[in-house]
Short mmCIF file of C-alpha atoms in Angstrom, two decimals:
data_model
loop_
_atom_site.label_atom_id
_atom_site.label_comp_id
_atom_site.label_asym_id
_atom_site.label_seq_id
_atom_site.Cartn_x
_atom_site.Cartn_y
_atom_site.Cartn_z
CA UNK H 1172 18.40 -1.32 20.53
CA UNK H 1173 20.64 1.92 19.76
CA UNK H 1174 18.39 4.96 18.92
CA UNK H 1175 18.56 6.73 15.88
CA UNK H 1176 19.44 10.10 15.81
CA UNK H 1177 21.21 12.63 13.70
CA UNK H 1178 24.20 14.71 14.17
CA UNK H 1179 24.01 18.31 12.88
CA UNK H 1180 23.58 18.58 8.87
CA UNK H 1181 21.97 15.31 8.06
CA UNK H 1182 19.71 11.95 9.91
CA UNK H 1183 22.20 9.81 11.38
CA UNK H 1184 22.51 6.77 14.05
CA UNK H 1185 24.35 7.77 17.23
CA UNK H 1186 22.04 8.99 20.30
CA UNK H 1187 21.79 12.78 21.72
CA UNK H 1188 20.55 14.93 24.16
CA UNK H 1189 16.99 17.18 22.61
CA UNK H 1190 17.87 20.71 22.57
CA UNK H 1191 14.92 23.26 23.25
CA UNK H 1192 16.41 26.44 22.38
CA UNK H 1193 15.23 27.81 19.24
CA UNK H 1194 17.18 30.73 16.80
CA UNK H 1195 15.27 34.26 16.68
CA UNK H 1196 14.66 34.81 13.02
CA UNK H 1197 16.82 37.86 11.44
CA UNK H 1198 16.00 39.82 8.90
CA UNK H 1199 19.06 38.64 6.42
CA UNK H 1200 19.26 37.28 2.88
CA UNK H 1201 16.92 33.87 2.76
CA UNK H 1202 17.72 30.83 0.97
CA UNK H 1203 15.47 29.76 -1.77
CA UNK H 1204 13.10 27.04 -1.24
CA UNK H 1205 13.07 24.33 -3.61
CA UNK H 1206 9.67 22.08 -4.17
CA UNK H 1207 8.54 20.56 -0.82
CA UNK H 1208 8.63 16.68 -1.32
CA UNK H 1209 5.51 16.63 1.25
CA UNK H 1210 3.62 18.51 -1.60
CA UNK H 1211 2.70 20.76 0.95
CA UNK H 1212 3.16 24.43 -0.29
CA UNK H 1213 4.67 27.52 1.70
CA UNK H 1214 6.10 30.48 0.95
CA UNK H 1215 9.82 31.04 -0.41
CA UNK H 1216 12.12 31.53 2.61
CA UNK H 1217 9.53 30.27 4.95
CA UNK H 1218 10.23 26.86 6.93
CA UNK H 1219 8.47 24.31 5.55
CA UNK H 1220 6.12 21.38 7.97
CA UNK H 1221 8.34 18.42 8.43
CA UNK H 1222 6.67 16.93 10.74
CA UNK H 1223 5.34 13.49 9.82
CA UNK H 1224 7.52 13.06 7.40
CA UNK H 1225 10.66 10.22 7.43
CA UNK H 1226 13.75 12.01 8.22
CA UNK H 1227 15.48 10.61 5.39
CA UNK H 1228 13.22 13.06 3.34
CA UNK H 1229 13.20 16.09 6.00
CA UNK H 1230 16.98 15.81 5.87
CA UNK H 1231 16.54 16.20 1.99
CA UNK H 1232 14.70 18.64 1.91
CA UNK H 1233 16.78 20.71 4.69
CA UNK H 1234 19.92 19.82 2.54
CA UNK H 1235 17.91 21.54 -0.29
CA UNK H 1236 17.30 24.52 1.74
CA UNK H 1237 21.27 24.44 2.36
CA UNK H 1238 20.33 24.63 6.44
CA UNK H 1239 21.87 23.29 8.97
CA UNK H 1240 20.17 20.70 11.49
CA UNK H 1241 20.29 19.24 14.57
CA UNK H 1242 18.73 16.07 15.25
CA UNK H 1243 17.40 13.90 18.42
CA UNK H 1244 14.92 11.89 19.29
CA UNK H 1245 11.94 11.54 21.39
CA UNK H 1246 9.96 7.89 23.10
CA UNK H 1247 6.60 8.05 21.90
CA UNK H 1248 3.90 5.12 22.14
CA UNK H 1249 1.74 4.37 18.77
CA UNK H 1250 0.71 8.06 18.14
CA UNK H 1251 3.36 8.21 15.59
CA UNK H 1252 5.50 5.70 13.53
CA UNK H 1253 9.24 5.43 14.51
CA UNK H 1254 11.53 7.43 12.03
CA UNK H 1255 9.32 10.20 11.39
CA UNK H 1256 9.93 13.91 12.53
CA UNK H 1257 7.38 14.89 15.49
CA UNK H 1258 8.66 18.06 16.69
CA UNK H 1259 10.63 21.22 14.71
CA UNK H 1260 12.05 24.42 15.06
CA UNK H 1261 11.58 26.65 13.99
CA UNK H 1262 7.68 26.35 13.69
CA UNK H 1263 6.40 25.76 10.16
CA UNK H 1264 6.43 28.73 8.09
CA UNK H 1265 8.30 31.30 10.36
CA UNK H 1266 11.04 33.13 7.99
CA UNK H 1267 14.32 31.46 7.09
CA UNK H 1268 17.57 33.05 7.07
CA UNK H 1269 21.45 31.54 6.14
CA UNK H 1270 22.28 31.50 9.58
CA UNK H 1271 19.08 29.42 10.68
CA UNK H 1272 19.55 25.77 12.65
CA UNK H 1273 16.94 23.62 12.23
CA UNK H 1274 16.14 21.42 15.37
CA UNK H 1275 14.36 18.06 15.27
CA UNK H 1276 13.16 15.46 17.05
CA UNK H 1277 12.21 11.76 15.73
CA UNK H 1278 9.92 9.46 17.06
CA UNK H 1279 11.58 6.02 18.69
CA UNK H 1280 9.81 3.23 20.55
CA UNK H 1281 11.88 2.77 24.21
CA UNK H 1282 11.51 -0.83 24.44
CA UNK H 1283 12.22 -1.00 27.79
CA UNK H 1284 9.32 1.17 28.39
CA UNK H 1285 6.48 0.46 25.33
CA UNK H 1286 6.94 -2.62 22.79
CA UNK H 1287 3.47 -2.29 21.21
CA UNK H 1288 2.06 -4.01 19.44
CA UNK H 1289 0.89 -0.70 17.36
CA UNK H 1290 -1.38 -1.42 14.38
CA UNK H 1291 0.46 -2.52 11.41
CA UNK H 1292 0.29 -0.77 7.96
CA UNK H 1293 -0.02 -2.19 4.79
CA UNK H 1294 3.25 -0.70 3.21
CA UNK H 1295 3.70 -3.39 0.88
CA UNK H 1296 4.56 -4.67 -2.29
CA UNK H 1297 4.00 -8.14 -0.61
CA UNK H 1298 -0.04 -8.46 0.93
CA UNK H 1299 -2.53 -10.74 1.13
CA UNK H 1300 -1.58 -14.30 3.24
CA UNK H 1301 1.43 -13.10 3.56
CA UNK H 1302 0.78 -9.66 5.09
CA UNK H 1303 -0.92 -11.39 7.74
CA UNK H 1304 1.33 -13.97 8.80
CA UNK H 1305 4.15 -11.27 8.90
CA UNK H 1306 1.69 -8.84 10.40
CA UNK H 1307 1.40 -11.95 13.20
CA UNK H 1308 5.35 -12.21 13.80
CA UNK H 1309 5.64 -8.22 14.07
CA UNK H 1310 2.70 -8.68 17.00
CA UNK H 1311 4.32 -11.26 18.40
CA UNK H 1312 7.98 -9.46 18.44
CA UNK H 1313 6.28 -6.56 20.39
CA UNK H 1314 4.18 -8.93 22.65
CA UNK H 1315 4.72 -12.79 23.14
CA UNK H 1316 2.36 -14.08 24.92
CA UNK H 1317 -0.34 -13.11 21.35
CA UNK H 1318 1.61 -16.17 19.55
CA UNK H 1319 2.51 -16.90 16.34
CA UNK H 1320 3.20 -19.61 13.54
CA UNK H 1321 5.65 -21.28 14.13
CA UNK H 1322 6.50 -25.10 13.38
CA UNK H 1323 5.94 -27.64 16.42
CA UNK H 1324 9.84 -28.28 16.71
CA UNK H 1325 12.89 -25.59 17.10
CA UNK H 1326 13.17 -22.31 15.27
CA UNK H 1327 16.11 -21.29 14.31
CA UNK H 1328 17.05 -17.87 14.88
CA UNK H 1329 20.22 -16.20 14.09
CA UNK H 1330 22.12 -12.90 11.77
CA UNK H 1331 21.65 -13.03 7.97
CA UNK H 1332 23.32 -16.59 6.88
CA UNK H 1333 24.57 -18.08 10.30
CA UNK H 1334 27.17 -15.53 11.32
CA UNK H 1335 25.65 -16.70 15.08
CA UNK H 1336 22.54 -18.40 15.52
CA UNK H 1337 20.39 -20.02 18.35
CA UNK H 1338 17.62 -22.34 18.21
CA UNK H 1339 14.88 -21.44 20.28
CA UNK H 1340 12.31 -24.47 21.74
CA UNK H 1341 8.43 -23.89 22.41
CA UNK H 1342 8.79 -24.10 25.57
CA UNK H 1343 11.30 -20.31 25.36
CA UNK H 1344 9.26 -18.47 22.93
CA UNK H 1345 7.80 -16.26 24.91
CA UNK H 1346 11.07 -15.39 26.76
CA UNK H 1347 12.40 -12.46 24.73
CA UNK H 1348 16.29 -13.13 25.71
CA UNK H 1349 15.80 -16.34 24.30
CA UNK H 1350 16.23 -15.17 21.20
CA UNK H 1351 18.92 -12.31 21.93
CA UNK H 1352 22.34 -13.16 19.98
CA UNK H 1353 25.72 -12.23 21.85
CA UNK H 1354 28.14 -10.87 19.24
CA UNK H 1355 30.05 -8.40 17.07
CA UNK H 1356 28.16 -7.45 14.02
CA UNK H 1357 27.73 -4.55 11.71
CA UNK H 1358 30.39 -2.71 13.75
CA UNK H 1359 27.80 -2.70 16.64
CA UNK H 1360 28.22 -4.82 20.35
CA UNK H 1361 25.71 -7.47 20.84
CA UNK H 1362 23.10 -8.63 22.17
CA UNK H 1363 20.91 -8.77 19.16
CA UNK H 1364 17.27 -9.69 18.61
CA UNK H 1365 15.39 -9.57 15.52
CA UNK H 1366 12.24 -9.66 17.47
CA UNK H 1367 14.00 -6.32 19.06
CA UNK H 1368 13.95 -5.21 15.76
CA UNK H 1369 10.80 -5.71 14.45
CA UNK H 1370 8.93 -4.26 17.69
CA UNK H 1371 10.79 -1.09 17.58
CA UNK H 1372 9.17 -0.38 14.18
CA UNK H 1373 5.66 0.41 15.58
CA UNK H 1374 4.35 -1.80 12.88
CA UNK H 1375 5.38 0.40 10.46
CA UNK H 1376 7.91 -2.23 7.53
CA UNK H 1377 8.17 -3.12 4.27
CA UNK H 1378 7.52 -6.75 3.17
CA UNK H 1379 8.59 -8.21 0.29
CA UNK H 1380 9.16 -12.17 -0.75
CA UNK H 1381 12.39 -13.70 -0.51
CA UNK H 1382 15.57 -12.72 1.43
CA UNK H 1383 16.51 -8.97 0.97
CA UNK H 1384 20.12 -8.78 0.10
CA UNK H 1385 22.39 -6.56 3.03
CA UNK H 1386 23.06 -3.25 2.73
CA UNK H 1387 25.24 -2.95 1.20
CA UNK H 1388 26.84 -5.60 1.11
CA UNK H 1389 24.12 -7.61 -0.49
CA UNK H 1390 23.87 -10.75 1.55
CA UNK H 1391 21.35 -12.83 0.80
CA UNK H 1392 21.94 -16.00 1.69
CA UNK H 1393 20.01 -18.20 3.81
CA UNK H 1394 21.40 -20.03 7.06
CA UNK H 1395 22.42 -23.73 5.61
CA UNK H 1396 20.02 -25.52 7.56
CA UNK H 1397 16.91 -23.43 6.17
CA UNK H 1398 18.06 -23.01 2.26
CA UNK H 1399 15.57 -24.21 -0.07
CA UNK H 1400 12.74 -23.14 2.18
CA UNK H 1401 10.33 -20.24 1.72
CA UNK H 1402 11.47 -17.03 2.80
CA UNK H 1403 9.37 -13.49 3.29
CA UNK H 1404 11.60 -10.26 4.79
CA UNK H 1405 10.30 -7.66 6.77
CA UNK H 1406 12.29 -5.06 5.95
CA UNK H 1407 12.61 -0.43 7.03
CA UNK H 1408 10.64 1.40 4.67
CA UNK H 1409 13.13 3.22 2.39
CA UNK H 1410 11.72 6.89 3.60
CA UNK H 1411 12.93 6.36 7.08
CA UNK H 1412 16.24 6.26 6.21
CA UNK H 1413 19.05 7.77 3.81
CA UNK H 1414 22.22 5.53 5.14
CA UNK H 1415 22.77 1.67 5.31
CA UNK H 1416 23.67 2.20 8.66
CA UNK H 1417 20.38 2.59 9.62
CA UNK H 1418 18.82 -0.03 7.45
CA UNK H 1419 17.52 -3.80 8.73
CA UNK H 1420 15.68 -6.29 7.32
CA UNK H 1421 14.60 -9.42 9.01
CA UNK H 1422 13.74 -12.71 6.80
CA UNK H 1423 10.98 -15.53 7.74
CA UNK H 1424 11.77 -18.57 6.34
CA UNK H 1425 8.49 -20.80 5.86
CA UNK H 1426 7.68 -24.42 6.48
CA UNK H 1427 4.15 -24.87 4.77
CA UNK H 1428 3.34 -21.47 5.77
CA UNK H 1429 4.81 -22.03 9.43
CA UNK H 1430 7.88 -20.03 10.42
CA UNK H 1431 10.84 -22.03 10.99
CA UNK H 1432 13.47 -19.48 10.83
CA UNK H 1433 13.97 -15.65 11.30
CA UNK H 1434 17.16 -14.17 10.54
CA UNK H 1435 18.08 -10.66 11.10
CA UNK H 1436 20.17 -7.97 8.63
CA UNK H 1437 21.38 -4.83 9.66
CA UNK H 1438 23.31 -2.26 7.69
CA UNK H 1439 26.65 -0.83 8.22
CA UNK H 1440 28.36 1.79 6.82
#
């Protein structure tokens, strides 16, 4: 699963090496500081505290300071949610100046080394029954062996309407490459996994009913096989990004409340 990282000026999707060095303050003209989105309040010219917020609305807020940035991220476990800033420099509040670079680091689960499950959160609009069942696929995305419900027979997995697809027995569920997906998609190299997806979030998604169209394409069609059923998508919470190419959804399609489908979206520019 590519990290998501940000290339000096604004959050972007390509991976880079963390940079410690930090610019000495100067004494020159300082921009002005517009309202801090994290309704946090600090002096004019000061840095503001990004951390903990997503870095679709640090790299606002930075593009409203007119500073530059530079952007990378950093594995952490459940101690913060993937997307969000978790180090900065300069330090909140030190003095800004035109010439200052902000540095930043994101928070990323390394799948290889940590899948989770980390406690989900209630993001909404979709809870209730619902919440829980997709709060039960996200668990079992990050760890198998918990289970989840699925019908008796095959589940189909595959990208947005059938684009490629697998079906995936009960016998393979609990074999993550099972449900990996060798292709070209979204100008990205294969293999894809929604359950890839969906772990890397730390629990932290959006759910809403139905199938949530592409970005931006606006797909929302369901696979032929699965149309007319039930759907649910799990999809990244709009403050964690500020580009489709960094956008996924992934949709459930239900059988009496038992998964029989999960289809995976990702954005592209």
């Amino acid at each position: 699963m590519p990290l998501l990282v940000a290339a000096c000026g604004t959050p972007g999707s390509d991976p880079g090496a963390a940079r410690d060095a930090t610019p000495e303050p100067t004494q020159a003209s300082t921009p002005a500081s517009p309202p801090d989105p994290s309704g946090q309040a600090y002096a004019p010219g000061t840095m503001p505290d990004l951390v903990g917020l997503g870095s679709a609305e640090a790299g606002r807020l930075l593009g409203a300071l007119e500073l530059g940035s530079e952007w990378s991220t950093v594995a952490v476990r459940c101690e913060a949610r993937p997307g969000t800033v978790v180090r900065q420099a300069p330090a909140a509040g030190s003095v800004l100046t035109d010439h200052t670079v902000v540095r930043l680091r994101t928070a990323t689960l390394d799948l290889e080394a940590f899948r989770g499950p980390c406690e989900a959160e209630e993001l909404g609009p979709v809870t209730g029954a619902d919440a829980v069942l997709a709060r039960k696929l996200y668990r079992f995305a990050a760890d198998p062996s918990v289970g989840a419900p699925f019908v008796a027979g095959e589940v189909w997995t595959g990208i947005e309407d059938g684009l490629a697809s697998t079906t995936v027995g009960a016998a393979e569920r609990t074999d993550l490459a099972a449900w990996q997906l060798d292709a070209e998609y979204a100008e990205r190299g294969g293999p894809f996994s929604a359950l890839d997806v969906l772990a890397s979030s730390g629990g932290y998604y959006e759910l809403h009913r139905g199938i949530v169209g592409t970005c931006p394409g606006g797909n929302a069609k369901a696979p032929a096989g699965l149309a007319g059923l039930r759907a649910i998508s799990l999809t990244v919470p709009e403050d964690a990004i500020d580009s489709c190419l960094q956008w996924w959804g992934v949709t459930v399609f239900l059988d009496h409340d038992q998964i029989r489908g999960v289809a995976l979206r990702l954005g592209s520019p």
